[in-house]
Amino acid sequence: MTMFSLAKAVGDILAPEFVVISVFPAGQAPHELTLSLELEDEISVTARIGCDANNNPAALQWLQRKYAREVASIAYLENAIPSVPVPYVIQVDQNTANPVQGPYVMVEDPLGEQLQNAVADLDMSQKEFMTVNIAESLAGIYRHMLSSPASSSLKFGAITGTDARGSPIIGPISRSWLHSSSASRPEGPFSDIKQFLSNELTQLARVAQDDEAIASNPQAAEAIRSLLRRLDALLPAITPLNDPAMLRPALSYSDLRDQSLFILEDGALGGMAGLEATVLPACLAAAWPAYLRRDGIYSKNYRNPKEPWRPTLPDNEVAHLRDVFIRAAAKVEPSFPVALQKGERLRQMLEFMNASNWEGLRRWESDVRRELNGGRP
């Protein structure tokens, strides 16, 4: 569809409740187009639309699962943790028999500006206020299931709905299109952390197998297989298997990039975009927002040179605000900072794997192994 016909189709979907003033392309990902909509009464909306779903059954299934998880997560968090600023879902359709000829989800934009833009107008006291707000929200999400005795029996995976009692229904884990599995490949939910981590390594091996540049080069393919064996051997040393509190199911919001956090003029957290909740082991559920990161994929030692990254804040401010974050999170849930520390290396490894950053992962594994071996390779 042309942009003109797509804009008209979006208007048809929203009418008569909403009147579309303008439609602009806002990005494109595999099998998905993102549009920015301006409606009457100064309502801003982000629409994500499956752009070739009719011709690709696997992509259609992936998009349907993705949108269903997002809507289910928003509905669950809105009811279970009202203090979390979740977006309002305006329209969702998982079918293709509609004016845009594909599945779509339309969500009202959060209040405020994206963090990466908002911090330029904030003084230090406002940045501290922002950091406290974010810490309290993330620790509150994390704490929600820890305080419920029934949650200890939950499996690890994405929230796909709620049952008659309002408890979450846990389904397959969330993946990017690159890492998505066909229906014949297991995606969870998982009963324990070992099963979860084993599946992550299996999925990464399949990504390598599907990469023609790797699969067609025997030397490169063997190097990846060797790396995966070393990662498997490393897992026991970086997983807190002897701490049951770190293995309990905890609720997590995984998209902590600067562009997904929206900040008001006074530094308050206005909302979080693309909200998708996942139940993970506590050591993985606790996480730093990206603007406070200098480790793992955000470290200058491992960043992909083809994907330049400029830090949002200078290092001296980050060091101070990390302390602010820790103190604020600990007031909400004392185990949150513990999980941050005990799961740090494991979260780093999974981030490299999910990004398929092979070179960064190789160097990171070598450095961690050397550190664990007291400086020996």
Short mmCIF file of C-alpha atoms in Angstrom, two decimals:
data_model
loop_
_atom_site.label_atom_id
_atom_site.label_comp_id
_atom_site.label_asym_id
_atom_site.label_seq_id
_atom_site.Cartn_x
_atom_site.Cartn_y
_atom_site.Cartn_z
CA MET A 1 0.00 0.00 0.00
CA THR A 2 1.13 3.57 -0.67
CA MET A 3 1.49 5.96 2.25
CA PHE A 4 -1.60 7.83 1.06
CA SER A 5 -3.74 4.67 0.95
CA LEU A 6 -2.31 3.50 4.27
CA ALA A 7 -3.14 6.85 5.90
CA LYS A 8 -6.69 6.60 4.55
CA ALA A 9 -6.99 3.02 5.85
CA VAL A 10 -5.83 4.09 9.32
CA GLY A 11 -8.40 6.90 9.28
CA ASP A 12 -11.13 4.41 8.35
CA ILE A 13 -10.16 2.17 11.28
CA LEU A 14 -10.26 4.99 13.84
CA ALA A 15 -13.43 6.70 12.55
CA PRO A 16 -15.80 7.89 13.83
CA GLU A 17 -14.39 7.93 17.38
CA PHE A 18 -11.15 9.63 16.33
CA VAL A 19 -10.27 12.02 13.51
CA VAL A 20 -6.78 11.65 12.03
CA ILE A 21 -5.04 14.98 11.34
CA SER A 22 -1.71 13.67 10.08
CA VAL A 23 0.20 10.42 9.47
CA PHE A 24 3.98 10.16 9.21
CA PRO A 25 6.28 7.14 8.79
CA ALA A 26 8.25 6.65 12.02
CA GLY A 27 10.33 3.57 11.32
CA GLN A 28 10.46 0.14 9.78
CA ALA A 29 11.50 -3.25 11.14
CA PRO A 30 11.32 -6.70 9.54
CA HIS A 31 7.68 -7.24 8.50
CA GLU A 32 6.49 -4.19 10.43
CA LEU A 33 5.90 -0.53 9.68
CA THR A 34 5.61 2.11 12.40
CA LEU A 35 3.50 5.23 11.88
CA SER A 36 3.18 8.36 13.99
CA LEU A 37 -0.38 9.69 14.09
CA GLU A 38 -1.74 13.03 15.23
CA LEU A 39 -5.43 12.98 16.10
CA GLU A 40 -7.87 15.69 17.05
CA ASP A 41 -7.60 17.07 20.59
CA GLU A 42 -3.78 16.83 20.39
CA ILE A 43 -3.70 13.06 20.83
CA SER A 44 -0.48 11.44 19.62
CA VAL A 45 -0.56 7.76 18.67
CA THR A 46 1.98 5.20 17.51
CA ALA A 47 0.64 2.56 15.12
CA ARG A 48 2.59 -0.60 14.29
CA ILE A 49 1.33 -2.52 11.28
CA GLY A 50 2.30 -5.86 9.78
CA CYS A 51 3.23 -4.82 6.25
CA ASP A 52 3.54 -8.16 4.41
CA ALA A 53 1.69 -10.57 6.68
CA ASN A 54 -0.62 -11.86 3.94
CA ASN A 55 2.34 -13.24 2.00
CA ASN A 56 4.31 -14.66 4.94
CA PRO A 57 2.50 -17.03 7.32
CA ALA A 58 5.49 -17.21 9.70
CA ALA A 59 5.68 -13.42 9.95
CA LEU A 60 1.91 -13.23 10.49
CA GLN A 61 2.09 -15.71 13.36
CA TRP A 62 5.02 -13.84 14.93
CA LEU A 63 3.25 -10.47 14.71
CA GLN A 64 0.02 -11.89 16.12
CA ARG A 65 1.88 -13.30 19.12
CA LYS A 66 3.85 -10.10 19.58
CA TYR A 67 0.84 -7.79 19.58
CA ALA A 68 -1.18 -10.14 21.80
CA ARG A 69 1.64 -10.21 24.37
CA GLU A 70 1.92 -6.43 24.41
CA VAL A 71 -1.80 -5.84 24.88
CA ALA A 72 -2.00 -8.55 27.55
CA SER A 73 0.97 -7.04 29.39
CA ILE A 74 -0.57 -3.57 29.38
CA ALA A 75 -3.92 -4.89 30.63
CA TYR A 76 -2.27 -6.92 33.40
CA LEU A 77 -0.03 -4.12 34.64
CA GLU A 78 -2.86 -1.59 34.50
CA ASN A 79 -4.91 -3.75 36.86
CA ALA A 80 -2.15 -5.25 39.02
CA ILE A 81 0.17 -2.25 39.46
CA PRO A 82 -1.84 0.96 38.85
CA SER A 83 1.16 3.14 39.73
CA VAL A 84 3.01 2.06 36.57
CA PRO A 85 2.33 4.60 33.78
CA VAL A 86 1.18 2.18 31.07
CA PRO A 87 -0.02 3.45 27.67
CA TYR A 88 -3.63 3.33 26.50
CA VAL A 89 -4.39 0.83 23.72
CA ILE A 90 -6.65 2.56 21.19
CA GLN A 91 -7.09 -0.22 18.64
CA VAL A 92 -5.71 -3.73 18.05
CA ASP A 93 -6.50 -6.35 15.42
CA GLN A 94 -4.56 -9.58 14.93
CA ASN A 95 -6.24 -10.44 11.62
CA THR A 96 -5.58 -9.36 8.03
CA ALA A 97 -9.18 -8.74 6.94
CA ASN A 98 -9.13 -5.04 7.77
CA PRO A 99 -8.40 -1.76 5.94
CA VAL A 100 -4.58 -1.97 6.44
CA GLN A 101 -4.57 -5.65 5.33
CA GLY A 102 -2.48 -6.82 8.26
CA PRO A 103 -2.38 -7.13 12.03
CA TYR A 104 -1.87 -3.88 13.89
CA VAL A 105 -1.76 -2.25 17.31
CA MET A 106 -2.33 1.46 17.97
CA VAL A 107 -1.25 2.88 21.31
CA GLU A 108 -1.46 6.41 22.67
CA ASP A 109 2.00 7.91 23.12
CA PRO A 110 3.20 8.41 26.70
CA LEU A 111 3.30 11.90 28.12
CA GLY A 112 6.56 13.81 27.91
CA GLU A 113 9.67 13.49 25.76
CA GLN A 114 11.93 10.54 25.14
CA LEU A 115 14.59 10.44 27.85
CA GLN A 116 17.44 10.89 25.36
CA ASN A 117 15.97 14.28 24.40
CA ALA A 118 14.47 15.32 27.72
CA VAL A 119 17.68 15.24 29.80
CA ALA A 120 19.16 18.19 27.90
CA ASP A 121 16.68 20.51 29.67
CA LEU A 122 16.99 18.98 33.16
CA ASP A 123 19.26 20.20 35.94
CA MET A 124 20.89 17.71 38.32
CA SER A 125 18.08 17.80 40.90
CA GLN A 126 15.57 17.02 38.14
CA LYS A 127 17.77 14.19 36.84
CA GLU A 128 17.86 12.78 40.35
CA PHE A 129 14.07 13.05 40.55
CA MET A 130 13.79 11.30 37.16
CA THR A 131 16.10 8.52 38.31
CA VAL A 132 14.15 8.01 41.54
CA ASN A 133 10.89 7.80 39.56
CA ILE A 134 12.32 5.21 37.18
CA ALA A 135 13.86 3.18 40.01
CA GLU A 136 10.60 3.13 41.96
CA SER A 137 8.61 1.99 38.91
CA LEU A 138 11.05 -0.78 37.95
CA ALA A 139 11.45 -2.00 41.53
CA GLY A 140 7.66 -1.90 41.93
CA ILE A 141 7.18 -4.08 38.85
CA TYR A 142 9.89 -6.45 40.09
CA ARG A 143 8.42 -6.61 43.61
CA HIS A 144 4.87 -7.36 42.51
CA MET A 145 5.23 -11.13 42.16
CA LEU A 146 7.77 -11.61 44.94
CA SER A 147 5.12 -10.55 47.46
CA SER A 148 2.61 -13.16 46.24
CA PRO A 149 2.98 -16.74 47.56
CA ALA A 150 1.21 -18.10 44.48
CA SER A 151 3.84 -16.61 42.17
CA SER A 152 6.51 -19.09 43.26
CA SER A 153 4.81 -21.72 41.09
CA LEU A 154 4.81 -19.55 37.96
CA LYS A 155 6.97 -20.48 35.00
CA PHE A 156 9.29 -18.16 33.07
CA GLY A 157 7.88 -16.57 29.94
CA ALA A 158 5.79 -13.68 28.63
CA ILE A 159 2.40 -12.65 29.99
CA THR A 160 -0.18 -13.60 27.37
CA GLY A 161 -3.38 -12.98 29.34
CA THR A 162 -5.06 -13.37 32.70
CA ASP A 163 -7.22 -16.12 34.14
CA ALA A 164 -10.59 -15.78 35.91
CA ARG A 165 -8.83 -14.89 39.18
CA GLY A 166 -6.75 -12.16 37.54
CA SER A 167 -3.54 -14.18 37.72
CA PRO A 168 -1.19 -13.95 34.75
CA ILE A 169 -1.16 -16.61 32.06
CA ILE A 170 2.45 -17.31 31.07
CA GLY A 171 3.23 -18.15 27.46
CA PRO A 172 6.21 -18.24 25.06
CA ILE A 173 9.05 -15.81 25.65
CA SER A 174 9.31 -12.63 23.60
CA ARG A 175 11.78 -12.56 20.72
CA SER A 176 12.82 -10.27 17.91
CA TRP A 177 12.09 -11.49 14.39
CA LEU A 178 15.75 -12.48 14.04
CA HIS A 179 15.46 -14.79 17.03
CA SER A 180 11.83 -15.84 16.59
CA SER A 181 11.11 -19.54 16.35
CA SER A 182 8.77 -21.46 14.14
CA ALA A 183 5.86 -23.21 15.80
CA SER A 184 7.88 -26.44 15.97
CA ARG A 185 10.60 -24.86 18.11
CA PRO A 186 9.98 -24.53 21.85
CA GLU A 187 9.90 -20.99 23.26
CA GLY A 188 8.67 -21.82 26.73
CA PRO A 189 7.29 -21.20 29.22
CA PHE A 190 10.15 -22.71 31.23
CA SER A 191 10.07 -24.43 34.60
CA ASP A 192 13.52 -23.39 35.83
CA ILE A 193 16.47 -21.18 34.98
CA LYS A 194 18.57 -24.04 33.58
CA GLN A 195 15.86 -24.88 31.06
CA PHE A 196 15.50 -21.21 30.17
CA LEU A 197 19.25 -20.71 29.62
CA SER A 198 19.62 -23.95 27.67
CA ASN A 199 16.92 -22.76 25.30
CA GLU A 200 18.69 -19.40 24.85
CA LEU A 201 21.87 -21.17 23.74
CA THR A 202 19.88 -23.45 21.44
CA GLN A 203 18.13 -20.51 19.82
CA LEU A 204 21.44 -18.71 19.31
CA ALA A 205 22.90 -21.80 17.64
CA ARG A 206 19.91 -21.81 15.26
CA VAL A 207 20.47 -18.13 14.45
CA ALA A 208 24.04 -19.01 13.46
CA GLN A 209 22.81 -21.92 11.36
CA ASP A 210 20.40 -19.61 9.54
CA ASP A 211 23.14 -17.04 8.88
CA GLU A 212 24.43 -17.84 5.38
CA ALA A 213 27.74 -16.03 5.97
CA ILE A 214 28.44 -18.31 8.95
CA ALA A 215 26.90 -21.51 7.64
CA SER A 216 28.81 -21.31 4.34
CA ASN A 217 32.17 -20.81 6.09
CA PRO A 218 33.31 -23.97 7.92
CA GLN A 219 35.92 -22.06 9.93
CA ALA A 220 33.41 -19.42 11.06
CA ALA A 221 30.81 -22.07 11.86
CA GLU A 222 33.28 -24.02 14.02
CA ALA A 223 34.33 -20.79 15.79
CA ILE A 224 30.69 -20.15 16.72
CA ARG A 225 30.20 -23.73 17.91
CA SER A 226 33.33 -23.40 20.04
CA LEU A 227 32.07 -20.11 21.49
CA LEU A 228 28.71 -21.67 22.36
CA ARG A 229 30.46 -24.53 24.15
CA ARG A 230 32.51 -22.06 26.18
CA LEU A 231 29.39 -20.05 27.06
CA ASP A 232 27.65 -23.23 28.21
CA ALA A 233 30.65 -24.03 30.41
CA LEU A 234 30.63 -20.48 31.80
CA LEU A 235 26.97 -20.51 32.90
CA PRO A 236 27.44 -22.25 36.28
CA ALA A 237 29.98 -19.62 37.32
CA ILE A 238 27.77 -16.61 36.50
CA THR A 239 24.35 -17.99 37.51
CA PRO A 240 23.39 -17.69 41.24
CA LEU A 241 22.17 -21.29 41.43
CA ASN A 242 22.87 -21.49 45.17
CA ASP A 243 20.57 -18.55 46.00
CA PRO A 244 16.89 -19.56 45.76
CA ALA A 245 15.78 -15.92 46.20
CA MET A 246 17.53 -15.02 42.94
CA LEU A 247 15.75 -17.83 41.06
CA ARG A 248 12.19 -16.95 42.08
CA PRO A 249 9.83 -15.70 39.35
CA ALA A 250 9.79 -11.91 39.17
CA LEU A 251 8.06 -9.49 36.84
CA SER A 252 10.28 -7.57 34.44
CA TYR A 253 9.95 -4.77 31.91
CA SER A 254 12.79 -5.40 29.50
CA ASP A 255 12.75 -2.38 27.15
CA LEU A 256 14.79 0.15 29.12
CA ARG A 257 16.28 2.03 26.18
CA ASP A 258 16.33 5.82 26.36
CA GLN A 259 13.78 6.12 23.56
CA SER A 260 11.30 3.93 25.45
CA LEU A 261 11.23 6.01 28.64
CA PHE A 262 9.28 9.30 28.51
CA ILE A 263 10.08 12.15 30.87
CA LEU A 264 7.99 15.18 31.87
CA GLU A 265 9.33 18.73 32.19
CA ASP A 266 10.02 18.38 35.91
CA GLY A 267 11.87 15.07 35.45
CA ALA A 268 8.97 12.79 36.45
CA LEU A 269 8.45 9.56 34.52
CA GLY A 270 5.61 10.21 32.09
CA GLY A 271 5.33 6.72 30.67
CA MET A 272 7.01 3.71 29.10
CA ALA A 273 6.55 2.80 25.45
CA GLY A 274 6.21 -0.65 23.96
CA LEU A 275 5.35 -2.12 27.34
CA GLU A 276 5.77 -5.90 27.38
CA ALA A 277 6.04 -7.72 30.69
CA THR A 278 7.95 -10.95 31.15
CA VAL A 279 8.29 -13.30 34.09
CA LEU A 280 11.98 -14.08 34.62
CA PRO A 281 14.24 -15.36 37.38
CA ALA A 282 14.76 -12.52 39.85
CA CYS A 283 18.46 -12.21 38.95
CA LEU A 284 17.43 -11.43 35.36
CA ALA A 285 14.27 -9.43 36.09
CA ALA A 286 16.16 -6.64 37.85
CA ALA A 287 17.91 -4.37 35.36
CA TRP A 288 19.45 -0.93 34.90
CA PRO A 289 17.93 1.62 32.50
CA ALA A 290 20.20 2.14 29.52
CA TYR A 291 21.21 5.70 30.38
CA LEU A 292 22.94 4.38 33.52
CA ARG A 293 24.79 1.61 31.69
CA ARG A 294 28.49 1.41 30.87
CA ASP A 295 28.75 -2.38 31.01
CA GLY A 296 28.20 -5.23 28.56
CA ILE A 297 26.85 -4.12 25.21
CA TYR A 298 27.15 -0.50 26.39
CA SER A 299 30.85 -0.83 27.18
CA LYS A 300 33.27 0.77 24.73
CA ASN A 301 35.22 -2.51 24.86
CA TYR A 302 32.43 -4.52 23.26
CA ARG A 303 30.23 -2.16 21.27
CA ASN A 304 29.68 -2.96 17.63
CA PRO A 305 31.66 -0.31 15.66
CA LYS A 306 28.99 -0.44 12.95
CA GLU A 307 26.40 0.70 15.48
CA PRO A 308 27.84 3.86 17.07
CA TRP A 309 26.39 4.77 20.44
CA ARG A 310 26.67 8.11 22.21
CA PRO A 311 26.03 8.12 25.94
CA THR A 312 23.08 10.20 27.05
CA LEU A 313 24.88 11.53 30.14
CA PRO A 314 28.56 12.08 31.03
CA ASP A 315 30.30 9.40 33.10
CA ASN A 316 30.51 11.49 36.27
CA GLU A 317 26.75 12.05 36.29
CA VAL A 318 26.10 8.38 35.58
CA ALA A 319 28.18 7.31 38.59
CA HIS A 320 26.21 9.63 40.89
CA LEU A 321 22.80 8.71 39.45
CA ARG A 322 23.53 4.97 39.75
CA ASP A 323 23.85 5.52 43.51
CA VAL A 324 20.57 7.45 43.47
CA PHE A 325 18.91 4.61 41.54
CA ILE A 326 20.16 1.92 43.93
CA ARG A 327 18.96 3.77 47.04
CA ALA A 328 15.52 4.48 45.57
CA ALA A 329 15.03 0.91 44.32
CA ALA A 330 16.11 -0.57 47.66
CA LYS A 331 13.42 1.42 49.49
CA VAL A 332 10.77 -0.24 47.32
CA GLU A 333 12.29 -3.73 47.28
CA PRO A 334 15.53 -4.50 49.17
CA SER A 335 16.36 -7.52 47.01
CA PHE A 336 16.35 -5.49 43.78
CA PRO A 337 19.95 -4.18 44.17
CA VAL A 338 21.07 -7.69 45.16
CA ALA A 339 19.58 -9.09 41.98
CA LEU A 340 21.23 -6.32 39.96
CA GLN A 341 24.61 -7.39 41.28
CA LYS A 342 24.19 -11.19 41.26
CA GLY A 343 22.68 -11.35 37.79
CA GLU A 344 24.90 -8.75 36.11
CA ARG A 345 27.14 -11.05 34.07
CA LEU A 346 24.28 -13.33 33.11
CA ARG A 347 22.19 -10.39 31.85
CA GLN A 348 25.21 -9.11 29.90
CA MET A 349 25.67 -12.47 28.21
CA LEU A 350 22.02 -12.74 27.22
CA GLU A 351 22.06 -9.21 25.78
CA PHE A 352 25.02 -10.06 23.54
CA MET A 353 23.25 -13.24 22.47
CA ASN A 354 19.97 -11.49 21.69
CA ALA A 355 21.85 -8.91 19.59
CA SER A 356 23.86 -11.64 17.81
CA ASN A 357 26.93 -9.51 18.50
CA TRP A 358 29.35 -12.36 17.87
CA GLU A 359 32.59 -10.40 18.16
CA GLY A 360 31.52 -8.54 21.29
CA LEU A 361 30.29 -11.81 22.82
CA ARG A 362 33.59 -13.54 22.04
CA ARG A 363 35.65 -10.77 23.66
CA TRP A 364 33.29 -10.52 26.62
CA GLU A 365 33.45 -14.28 27.26
CA SER A 366 37.25 -14.21 27.08
CA ASP A 367 37.48 -11.30 29.53
CA VAL A 368 35.01 -12.82 32.02
CA ARG A 369 36.72 -16.21 31.88
CA ARG A 370 40.10 -14.56 32.48
CA GLU A 371 38.68 -12.59 35.40
CA LEU A 372 37.16 -15.70 36.97
CA ASN A 373 40.48 -17.52 36.52
CA GLY A 374 42.43 -14.87 38.37
CA GLY A 375 43.91 -13.32 35.23
CA ARG A 376 44.71 -16.58 33.45
CA PRO A 377 43.20 -17.15 29.96
#
